[in-house]
Every structure is written in structure tokens, then in C-alpha cells.
Amino acid sequence: VELTGDVVPDMKAVVAADVIVTTPEKWDGISRSWQNRSYVQKVRLLVIDEIHLLGNDRGPVLEVIVSRTNFISSHTEQTVRVVGLSTALANAGDVCFMPSVSWMHFVCLLDC
């Protein structure tokens, strides 16, 4: 189900969805109230496209949603995988030194 500013979502569809496609900014706003949103607590995989934007204007939002995802995971005791996608990663240092990303996981993702 699409959850963006372009579409008015049917919340029943969102709650029942296996896949939610959204922008980092929209997910940032939605995940702030994670205790009141069961569908946020059920997330097991967060895929972030264009992770190379970490060093740009969207960087702080990306950092926040990854950190919050880890926080939610620790409170729900449910493992959430975070995968970053990029066609070019010239700023690998920005990604590896992100506080919520482990260096070993980052290396594994590059090697896989």
C-alpha cells in the first residue's frame, strides 16, 4: 500500500498490508507515534533507497528513522532489518559512521 502525501490511504489497508511504500519524511512522521500504531510495531524490514543521500539534506531524516527503528525494535523485542540501497556510494564513510549502523553489518551488505 502506498503511504505518501500523494494518496489518501485506507487505514484498514495500511494495517493489513504486507508492504508499505512511503517516503523517509512520511515514515518519520508516522513512526513518531509508534506506540499508537500497530502497523509501525509490525515492521520487520526497512528498505531505504538512495542511502547515498545520507550526506545531503535528507541525511538527518534518514538517520532519525533508522535510529527510531532500532529504538522501536528494542522496545518490542522484534528484530527489524535495515537495508540501504544505492547505485553509487561515494560517501561510504557517512553511512559507516552513522550512530545506529554497525560497521560489520555495513561491510556484510557491501560484500553480499
Tab-separated table of N, CA, C and O in Angstrom:
chain	number	residue	atom	x	y	z
A	1	VAL	N	0.844	-1.166	0.000
A	1	VAL	CA	0.000	0.000	0.000
A	1	VAL	C	0.896	1.238	0.000
A	1	VAL	O	1.956	1.231	0.601
A	2	GLU	N	0.481	2.247	-0.742
A	2	GLU	CA	1.253	3.488	-0.812
A	2	GLU	C	0.826	4.411	0.318
A	2	GLU	O	-0.355	4.652	0.532
A	3	LEU	N	1.811	4.936	1.035
A	3	LEU	CA	1.555	5.819	2.155
A	3	LEU	C	2.405	7.069	1.966
A	3	LEU	O	3.506	7.181	2.489
A	4	THR	N	1.909	7.963	1.126
A	4	THR	CA	2.621	9.207	0.823
A	4	THR	C	1.644	10.364	0.888
A	4	THR	O	0.456	10.173	1.117
A	5	GLY	N	2.127	11.555	0.656
A	5	GLY	CA	1.263	12.721	0.624
A	5	GLY	C	0.426	12.797	-0.639
A	5	GLY	O	-0.504	13.591	-0.727
A	6	ASP	N	0.744	11.957	-1.621
A	6	ASP	CA	0.025	11.973	-2.898
A	6	ASP	C	-1.272	11.178	-2.868
A	6	ASP	O	-2.118	11.346	-3.737
A	7	VAL	N	-1.409	10.294	-1.884
A	7	VAL	CA	-2.546	9.380	-1.841
A	7	VAL	C	-3.161	9.427	-0.443
A	7	VAL	O	-2.443	9.444	0.559
A	8	VAL	N	-4.487	9.423	-0.375
A	8	VAL	CA	-5.173	9.311	0.911
A	8	VAL	C	-5.334	7.822	1.200
A	8	VAL	O	-6.053	7.126	0.486
A	9	PRO	N	-4.646	7.324	2.222
A	9	PRO	CA	-4.662	5.876	2.446
A	9	PRO	C	-5.928	5.400	3.153
A	9	PRO	O	-6.527	6.118	3.936
A	10	ASP	N	-6.309	4.182	2.844
A	10	ASP	CA	-7.347	3.487	3.586
A	10	ASP	C	-6.614	2.835	4.762
A	10	ASP	O	-5.795	1.927	4.564
A	11	MET	N	-6.878	3.292	5.970
A	11	MET	CA	-6.119	2.812	7.124
A	11	MET	C	-6.300	1.314	7.364
A	11	MET	O	-5.385	0.661	7.856
A	12	LYS	N	-7.432	0.765	6.992
A	12	LYS	CA	-7.606	-0.689	7.114
A	12	LYS	C	-6.623	-1.402	6.190
A	12	LYS	O	-6.058	-2.433	6.553
A	13	ALA	N	-6.424	-0.840	5.015
A	13	ALA	CA	-5.470	-1.428	4.066
A	13	ALA	C	-4.045	-1.303	4.587
A	13	ALA	O	-3.231	-2.212	4.432
A	14	VAL	N	-3.734	-0.169	5.209
A	14	VAL	CA	-2.393	0.039	5.765
A	14	VAL	C	-2.124	-0.972	6.872
A	14	VAL	O	-1.079	-1.615	6.913
A	15	VAL	N	-3.070	-1.129	7.772
A	15	VAL	CA	-2.905	-2.057	8.892
A	15	VAL	C	-2.755	-3.493	8.399
A	15	VAL	O	-1.981	-4.275	8.953
A	16	ALA	N	-3.459	-3.851	7.331
A	16	ALA	CA	-3.420	-5.220	6.810
A	16	ALA	C	-2.285	-5.457	5.815
A	16	ALA	O	-2.028	-6.593	5.433
A	17	ALA	N	-1.588	-4.408	5.422
A	17	ALA	CA	-0.580	-4.515	4.359
A	17	ALA	C	0.635	-5.333	4.778
A	17	ALA	O	1.064	-5.297	5.931
A	18	ASP	N	1.192	-6.054	3.803
A	18	ASP	CA	2.470	-6.729	3.994
A	18	ASP	C	3.623	-5.818	3.588
A	18	ASP	O	4.748	-5.989	4.052
A	19	VAL	N	3.344	-4.867	2.688
A	19	VAL	CA	4.364	-3.930	2.208
A	19	VAL	C	3.771	-2.526	2.224
A	19	VAL	O	2.674	-2.306	1.716
A	20	ILE	N	4.518	-1.596	2.815
A	20	ILE	CA	4.135	-0.186	2.811
A	20	ILE	C	5.239	0.575	2.094
A	20	ILE	O	6.407	0.446	2.457
A	21	VAL	N	4.871	1.336	1.080
A	21	VAL	CA	5.837	2.157	0.342
A	21	VAL	C	5.578	3.598	0.750
A	21	VAL	O	4.464	4.103	0.620
A	22	THR	N	6.621	4.245	1.241
A	22	THR	CA	6.477	5.614	1.725
A	22	THR	C	7.787	6.362	1.562
A	22	THR	O	8.811	5.782	1.224
A	23	THR	N	7.749	7.646	1.808
A	23	THR	CA	8.963	8.459	1.767
A	23	THR	C	9.597	8.479	3.159
A	23	THR	O	8.904	8.252	4.163
A	24	PRO	N	10.886	8.768	3.239
A	24	PRO	CA	11.506	8.872	4.571
A	24	PRO	C	10.814	9.929	5.443
A	24	PRO	O	10.603	9.712	6.633
A	25	GLU	N	10.444	11.040	4.853
A	25	GLU	CA	9.805	12.109	5.617
A	25	GLU	C	8.448	11.677	6.171
A	25	GLU	O	8.114	11.960	7.321
A	26	LYS	N	7.681	10.966	5.359
A	26	LYS	CA	6.367	10.490	5.803
A	26	LYS	C	6.546	9.437	6.901
A	26	LYS	O	5.843	9.450	7.907
A	27	TRP	N	7.498	8.518	6.712
A	27	TRP	CA	7.726	7.486	7.728
A	27	TRP	C	8.229	8.110	9.027
A	27	TRP	O	7.896	7.649	10.122
A	28	ASP	N	9.013	9.162	8.927
A	28	ASP	CA	9.475	9.872	10.115
A	28	ASP	C	8.272	10.352	10.924
A	28	ASP	O	8.183	10.118	12.122
A	29	GLY	N	7.331	10.996	10.270
A	29	GLY	CA	6.150	11.496	10.960
A	29	GLY	C	5.286	10.389	11.526
A	29	GLY	O	4.798	10.473	12.662
A	30	ILE	N	5.099	9.338	10.750
A	30	ILE	CA	4.244	8.220	11.183
A	30	ILE	C	4.871	7.465	12.347
A	30	ILE	O	4.201	7.126	13.320
A	31	SER	N	6.161	7.206	12.256
A	31	SER	CA	6.809	6.373	13.273
A	31	SER	C	7.012	7.107	14.599
A	31	SER	O	7.315	6.476	15.613
A	32	ARG	N	6.819	8.409	14.615
A	32	ARG	CA	6.927	9.142	15.887
A	32	ARG	C	5.876	8.671	16.883
A	32	ARG	O	6.109	8.703	18.080
A	33	SER	N	4.716	8.264	16.398
A	33	SER	CA	3.636	7.777	17.264
A	33	SER	C	3.552	6.256	17.199
A	33	SER	O	2.470	5.679	17.128
A	34	TRP	N	4.689	5.594	17.234
A	34	TRP	CA	4.740	4.151	17.039
A	34	TRP	C	3.960	3.378	18.095
A	34	TRP	O	3.436	2.312	17.815
A	35	GLN	N	3.856	3.921	19.309
A	35	GLN	CA	3.135	3.198	20.361
A	35	GLN	C	1.640	3.083	20.061
A	35	GLN	O	0.979	2.176	20.531
A	36	ASN	N	1.114	4.024	19.268
A	36	ASN	CA	-0.311	4.042	18.935
A	36	ASN	C	-0.605	3.446	17.564
A	36	ASN	O	-1.760	3.459	17.134
A	37	ARG	N	0.416	2.988	16.862
A	37	ARG	CA	0.233	2.481	15.505
A	37	ARG	C	0.793	1.065	15.414
A	37	ARG	O	2.003	0.858	15.298
A	38	SER	N	-0.109	0.105	15.417
A	38	SER	CA	0.313	-1.300	15.412
A	38	SER	C	1.097	-1.656	14.157
A	38	SER	O	2.011	-2.469	14.199
A	39	TYR	N	0.755	-1.022	13.033
A	39	TYR	CA	1.460	-1.356	11.790
A	39	TYR	C	2.912	-0.902	11.831
A	39	TYR	O	3.762	-1.504	11.189
A	40	VAL	N	3.234	0.113	12.603
A	40	VAL	CA	4.635	0.532	12.761
A	40	VAL	C	5.371	-0.514	13.604
A	40	VAL	O	6.503	-0.893	13.295
A	41	GLN	N	4.723	-1.019	14.626
A	41	GLN	CA	5.335	-2.017	15.503
A	41	GLN	C	5.550	-3.351	14.791
A	41	GLN	O	6.397	-4.139	15.202
A	42	LYS	N	4.809	-3.610	13.723
A	42	LYS	CA	4.905	-4.879	12.998
A	42	LYS	C	5.984	-4.879	11.917
A	42	LYS	O	6.248	-5.915	11.314
A	43	VAL	N	6.608	-3.749	11.669
A	43	VAL	CA	7.631	-3.674	10.619
A	43	VAL	C	8.801	-4.578	10.974
A	43	VAL	O	9.315	-4.547	12.088
A	44	ARG	N	9.214	-5.402	10.013
A	44	ARG	CA	10.350	-6.311	10.212
A	44	ARG	C	11.481	-6.036	9.234
A	44	ARG	O	12.573	-6.555	9.390
A	45	LEU	N	11.200	-5.234	8.215
A	45	LEU	CA	12.215	-4.898	7.226
A	45	LEU	C	12.008	-3.455	6.792
A	45	LEU	O	10.906	-3.065	6.405
A	46	LEU	N	13.051	-2.657	6.889
A	46	LEU	CA	13.030	-1.270	6.429
A	46	LEU	C	14.058	-1.156	5.316
A	46	LEU	O	15.246	-1.393	5.536
A	47	VAL	N	13.597	-0.856	4.109
A	47	VAL	CA	14.481	-0.701	2.961
A	47	VAL	C	14.536	0.782	2.626
A	47	VAL	O	13.500	1.405	2.387
A	48	ILE	N	15.740	1.329	2.631
A	48	ILE	CA	15.926	2.743	2.324
A	48	ILE	C	16.642	2.846	0.992
A	48	ILE	O	17.798	2.429	0.865
A	49	ASP	N	15.950	3.380	0.005
A	49	ASP	CA	16.555	3.586	-1.309
A	49	ASP	C	17.344	4.889	-1.282
A	49	ASP	O	17.035	5.806	-0.521
A	50	GLU	N	18.366	4.955	-2.107
A	50	GLU	CA	19.210	6.145	-2.230
A	50	GLU	C	19.869	6.526	-0.906
A	50	GLU	O	19.862	7.668	-0.487
A	51	ILE	N	20.455	5.527	-0.243
A	51	ILE	CA	21.107	5.747	1.046
A	51	ILE	C	22.282	6.722	0.925
A	51	ILE	O	22.684	7.339	1.898
A	52	HIS	N	22.778	6.898	-0.296
A	52	HIS	CA	23.873	7.850	-0.503
A	52	HIS	C	23.440	9.288	-0.189
A	52	HIS	O	24.273	10.164	-0.011
A	53	LEU	N	22.128	9.533	-0.076
A	53	LEU	CA	21.640	10.868	0.277
A	53	LEU	C	21.857	11.195	1.750
A	53	LEU	O	21.513	12.278	2.204
A	54	LEU	N	22.450	10.268	2.476
A	54	LEU	CA	22.731	10.477	3.894
A	54	LEU	C	23.550	11.746	4.120
A	54	LEU	O	23.348	12.449	5.107
A	55	GLY	N	24.450	12.064	3.222
A	55	GLY	CA	25.277	13.249	3.370
A	55	GLY	C	24.617	14.522	2.868
A	55	GLY	O	25.207	15.593	2.940
A	56	ASN	N	23.389	14.438	2.358
A	56	ASN	CA	22.682	15.601	1.808
A	56	ASN	C	21.598	16.083	2.758
A	56	ASN	O	21.578	15.721	3.923
A	57	ASP	N	20.676	16.865	2.227
A	57	ASP	CA	19.594	17.436	3.028
A	57	ASP	C	18.723	16.383	3.703
A	57	ASP	O	18.192	16.618	4.775
A	58	ARG	N	18.537	15.242	3.061
A	58	ARG	CA	17.703	14.186	3.639
A	58	ARG	C	18.431	13.371	4.696
A	58	ARG	O	17.815	12.559	5.391
A	59	GLY	N	19.702	13.567	4.840
A	59	GLY	CA	20.504	12.778	5.777
A	59	GLY	C	19.966	12.718	7.190
A	59	GLY	O	19.838	11.619	7.755
A	60	PRO	N	19.637	13.853	7.796
A	60	PRO	CA	19.121	13.805	9.167
A	60	PRO	C	17.833	12.981	9.297
A	60	PRO	O	17.650	12.267	10.277
A	61	VAL	N	16.972	13.060	8.295
A	61	VAL	CA	15.730	12.275	8.340
A	61	VAL	C	16.054	10.791	8.261
A	61	VAL	O	15.487	9.977	9.000
A	62	LEU	N	16.975	10.417	7.387
A	62	LEU	CA	17.371	9.008	7.271
A	62	LEU	C	17.969	8.505	8.584
A	62	LEU	O	17.649	7.404	9.048
A	63	GLU	N	18.827	9.315	9.197
A	63	GLU	CA	19.426	8.930	10.480
A	63	GLU	C	18.359	8.739	11.551
A	63	GLU	O	18.403	7.781	12.325
A	64	VAL	N	17.396	9.638	11.591
A	64	VAL	CA	16.338	9.568	12.599
A	64	VAL	C	15.488	8.321	12.421
A	64	VAL	O	15.190	7.623	13.396
A	65	ILE	N	15.098	8.007	11.176
A	65	ILE	CA	14.218	6.844	11.017
A	65	ILE	C	14.950	5.535	11.303
A	65	ILE	O	14.359	4.610	11.852
A	66	VAL	N	16.233	5.467	10.995
A	66	VAL	CA	16.995	4.259	11.325
A	66	VAL	C	17.159	4.154	12.843
A	66	VAL	O	16.937	3.082	13.427
A	67	SER	N	17.491	5.249	13.490
A	67	SER	CA	17.639	5.233	14.952
A	67	SER	C	16.324	4.894	15.637
A	67	SER	O	16.285	4.091	16.577
A	68	ARG	N	15.248	5.507	15.169
A	68	ARG	CA	13.943	5.229	15.772
A	68	ARG	C	13.529	3.775	15.534
A	68	ARG	O	12.951	3.132	16.409
A	69	THR	N	13.827	3.255	14.353
A	69	THR	CA	13.511	1.854	14.059
A	69	THR	C	14.235	0.931	15.029
A	69	THR	O	13.647	-0.018	15.555
A	70	ASN	N	15.496	1.216	15.293
A	70	ASN	CA	16.252	0.410	16.260
A	70	ASN	C	15.670	0.553	17.666
A	70	ASN	O	15.596	-0.418	18.420
A	71	PHE	N	15.240	1.753	18.021
A	71	PHE	CA	14.624	2.001	19.324
A	71	PHE	C	13.324	1.199	19.456
A	71	PHE	O	13.089	0.528	20.460
A	72	ILE	N	12.477	1.267	18.426
A	72	ILE	CA	11.207	0.527	18.431
A	72	ILE	C	11.489	-0.968	18.539
A	72	ILE	O	10.845	-1.680	19.316
A	73	SER	N	12.458	-1.436	17.776
A	73	SER	CA	12.826	-2.849	17.795
A	73	SER	C	13.236	-3.293	19.200
A	73	SER	O	12.845	-4.365	19.662
A	74	SER	N	13.992	-2.471	19.882
A	74	SER	CA	14.438	-2.830	21.231
A	74	SER	C	13.281	-2.853	22.228
A	74	SER	O	13.300	-3.633	23.173
A	75	HIS	N	12.266	-2.033	22.008
A	75	HIS	CA	11.131	-1.994	22.928
A	75	HIS	C	10.067	-3.049	22.608
A	75	HIS	O	9.326	-3.452	23.496
A	76	THR	N	9.989	-3.473	21.368
A	76	THR	CA	9.017	-4.508	21.008
A	76	THR	C	9.654	-5.893	21.023
A	76	THR	O	8.958	-6.885	20.882
A	77	GLU	N	10.986	-5.918	21.173
A	77	GLU	CA	11.755	-7.162	21.164
A	77	GLU	C	11.558	-7.942	19.869
A	77	GLU	O	11.544	-9.175	19.852
A	78	GLN	N	11.370	-7.211	18.780
A	78	GLN	CA	11.231	-7.790	17.452
A	78	GLN	C	12.402	-7.300	16.595
A	78	GLN	O	12.670	-6.099	16.549
A	79	THR	N	13.073	-8.211	15.933
A	79	THR	CA	14.198	-7.835	15.089
A	79	THR	C	13.694	-7.139	13.832
A	79	THR	O	12.765	-7.612	13.185
A	80	VAL	N	14.304	-6.009	13.530
A	80	VAL	CA	13.996	-5.284	12.300
A	80	VAL	C	15.299	-5.171	11.506
A	80	VAL	O	16.310	-4.709	12.026
A	81	ARG	N	15.265	-5.604	10.268
A	81	ARG	CA	16.434	-5.473	9.395
A	81	ARG	C	16.346	-4.142	8.667
A	81	ARG	O	15.278	-3.771	8.185
A	82	VAL	N	17.468	-3.466	8.573
A	82	VAL	CA	17.545	-2.209	7.842
A	82	VAL	C	18.502	-2.424	6.682
A	82	VAL	O	19.648	-2.818	6.879
A	83	VAL	N	18.007	-2.195	5.472
A	83	VAL	CA	18.811	-2.374	4.269
A	83	VAL	C	18.860	-1.050	3.538
A	83	VAL	O	17.826	-0.433	3.292
A	84	GLY	N	20.062	-0.598	3.223
A	84	GLY	CA	20.242	0.616	2.443
A	84	GLY	C	20.641	0.274	1.026
A	84	GLY	O	21.518	-0.567	0.808
A	85	LEU	N	19.984	0.899	0.061
A	85	LEU	CA	20.274	0.673	-1.350
A	85	LEU	C	20.875	1.928	-1.965
A	85	LEU	O	20.477	3.039	-1.633
A	86	SER	N	21.812	1.723	-2.874
A	86	SER	CA	22.410	2.851	-3.574
A	86	SER	C	23.061	2.353	-4.855
A	86	SER	O	23.643	1.275	-4.878
A	87	THR	N	22.940	3.145	-5.898
A	87	THR	CA	23.634	2.795	-7.132
A	87	THR	C	25.090	3.243	-7.069
A	87	THR	O	25.941	2.682	-7.719
A	88	ALA	N	25.345	4.263	-6.280
A	88	ALA	CA	26.703	4.772	-6.100
A	88	ALA	C	26.846	5.201	-4.649
A	88	ALA	O	25.993	5.893	-4.122
A	89	LEU	N	27.930	4.790	-4.022
A	89	LEU	CA	28.109	5.114	-2.611
A	89	LEU	C	29.468	5.775	-2.414
A	89	LEU	O	30.372	5.217	-1.818
A	90	ALA	N	29.584	6.983	-2.931
A	90	ALA	CA	30.833	7.722	-2.793
A	90	ALA	C	31.058	8.164	-1.352
A	90	ALA	O	32.189	8.411	-0.949
A	91	ASN	N	29.974	8.265	-0.572
A	91	ASN	CA	30.090	8.721	0.809
A	91	ASN	C	29.942	7.564	1.794
A	91	ASN	O	29.237	7.666	2.788
A	92	ALA	N	30.634	6.471	1.535
A	92	ALA	CA	30.543	5.293	2.401
A	92	ALA	C	30.886	5.637	3.838
A	92	ALA	O	30.309	5.072	4.770
A	93	GLY	N	31.778	6.573	4.046
A	93	GLY	CA	32.140	6.982	5.409
A	93	GLY	C	30.964	7.547	6.169
A	93	GLY	O	30.810	7.297	7.359
A	94	ASP	N	30.100	8.303	5.491
A	94	ASP	CA	28.904	8.846	6.152
A	94	ASP	C	28.008	7.719	6.632
A	94	ASP	O	27.442	7.775	7.720
A	95	VAL	N	27.858	6.689	5.808
A	95	VAL	CA	26.988	5.570	6.156
A	95	VAL	C	27.603	4.761	7.280
A	95	VAL	O	26.952	4.409	8.247
A	96	CYS	N	28.907	4.457	7.182
A	96	CYS	CA	29.503	3.602	8.196
A	96	CYS	C	29.604	4.225	9.559
A	96	CYS	O	29.611	3.505	10.525
A	97	PHE	N	29.666	5.528	9.620
A	97	PHE	CA	29.782	6.175	10.921
A	97	PHE	C	28.453	6.716	11.432
A	97	PHE	O	28.411	7.446	12.401
A	98	MET	N	27.385	6.302	10.796
A	98	MET	CA	26.057	6.627	11.298
A	98	MET	C	25.915	5.925	12.642
A	98	MET	O	26.215	4.736	12.743
A	99	PRO	N	25.482	6.613	13.697
A	99	PRO	CA	25.470	6.014	15.038
A	99	PRO	C	24.680	4.712	15.146
A	99	PRO	O	25.024	3.854	15.935
A	100	SER	N	23.657	4.537	14.339
A	100	SER	CA	22.808	3.361	14.502
A	100	SER	C	23.148	2.237	13.536
A	100	SER	O	22.449	1.249	13.478
A	101	VAL	N	24.228	2.381	12.775
A	101	VAL	CA	24.610	1.337	11.820
A	101	VAL	C	25.916	0.721	12.275
A	101	VAL	O	26.897	1.400	12.500
A	102	SER	N	25.896	-0.595	12.415
A	102	SER	CA	27.102	-1.286	12.826
A	102	SER	C	28.032	-1.461	11.625
A	102	SER	O	27.587	-1.765	10.532
A	103	TRP	N	29.304	-1.258	11.841
A	103	TRP	CA	30.288	-1.395	10.769
A	103	TRP	C	30.251	-2.787	10.160
A	103	TRP	O	30.289	-2.955	8.954
A	104	MET	N	30.121	-3.821	10.979
A	104	MET	CA	30.118	-5.186	10.467
A	104	MET	C	28.919	-5.435	9.554
A	104	MET	O	29.047	-6.062	8.525
A	105	HIS	N	27.754	-4.916	9.926
A	105	HIS	CA	26.586	-5.080	9.064
A	105	HIS	C	26.793	-4.355	7.745
A	105	HIS	O	26.417	-4.820	6.691
A	106	PHE	N	27.402	-3.209	7.800
A	106	PHE	CA	27.653	-2.424	6.602
A	106	PHE	C	28.594	-3.180	5.670
A	106	PHE	O	28.323	-3.295	4.487
A	107	VAL	N	29.662	-3.722	6.211
A	107	VAL	CA	30.611	-4.489	5.409
A	107	VAL	C	29.899	-5.704	4.793
A	107	VAL	O	30.065	-5.993	3.620
A	108	CYS	N	29.090	-6.366	5.588
A	108	CYS	CA	28.368	-7.548	5.081
A	108	CYS	C	27.464	-7.165	3.911
A	108	CYS	O	27.424	-7.863	2.922
A	109	LEU	N	26.781	-6.046	4.015
A	109	LEU	CA	25.902	-5.634	2.939
A	109	LEU	C	26.686	-5.323	1.683
A	109	LEU	O	26.251	-5.602	0.587
A	110	LEU	N	27.879	-4.749	1.830
A	110	LEU	CA	28.685	-4.452	0.644
A	110	LEU	C	29.216	-5.726	0.014
A	110	LEU	O	29.344	-5.809	-1.201
A	111	ASP	N	29.550	-6.707	0.827
A	111	ASP	CA	30.119	-7.944	0.312
A	111	ASP	C	29.071	-8.885	-0.265
A	111	ASP	O	29.398	-9.775	-1.031
A	112	CYS	N	27.825	-8.743	0.120
A	112	CYS	CA	26.781	-9.689	-0.304
A	112	CYS	C	26.347	-9.470	-1.736
A	112	CYS	O	26.358	-8.467	-2.287
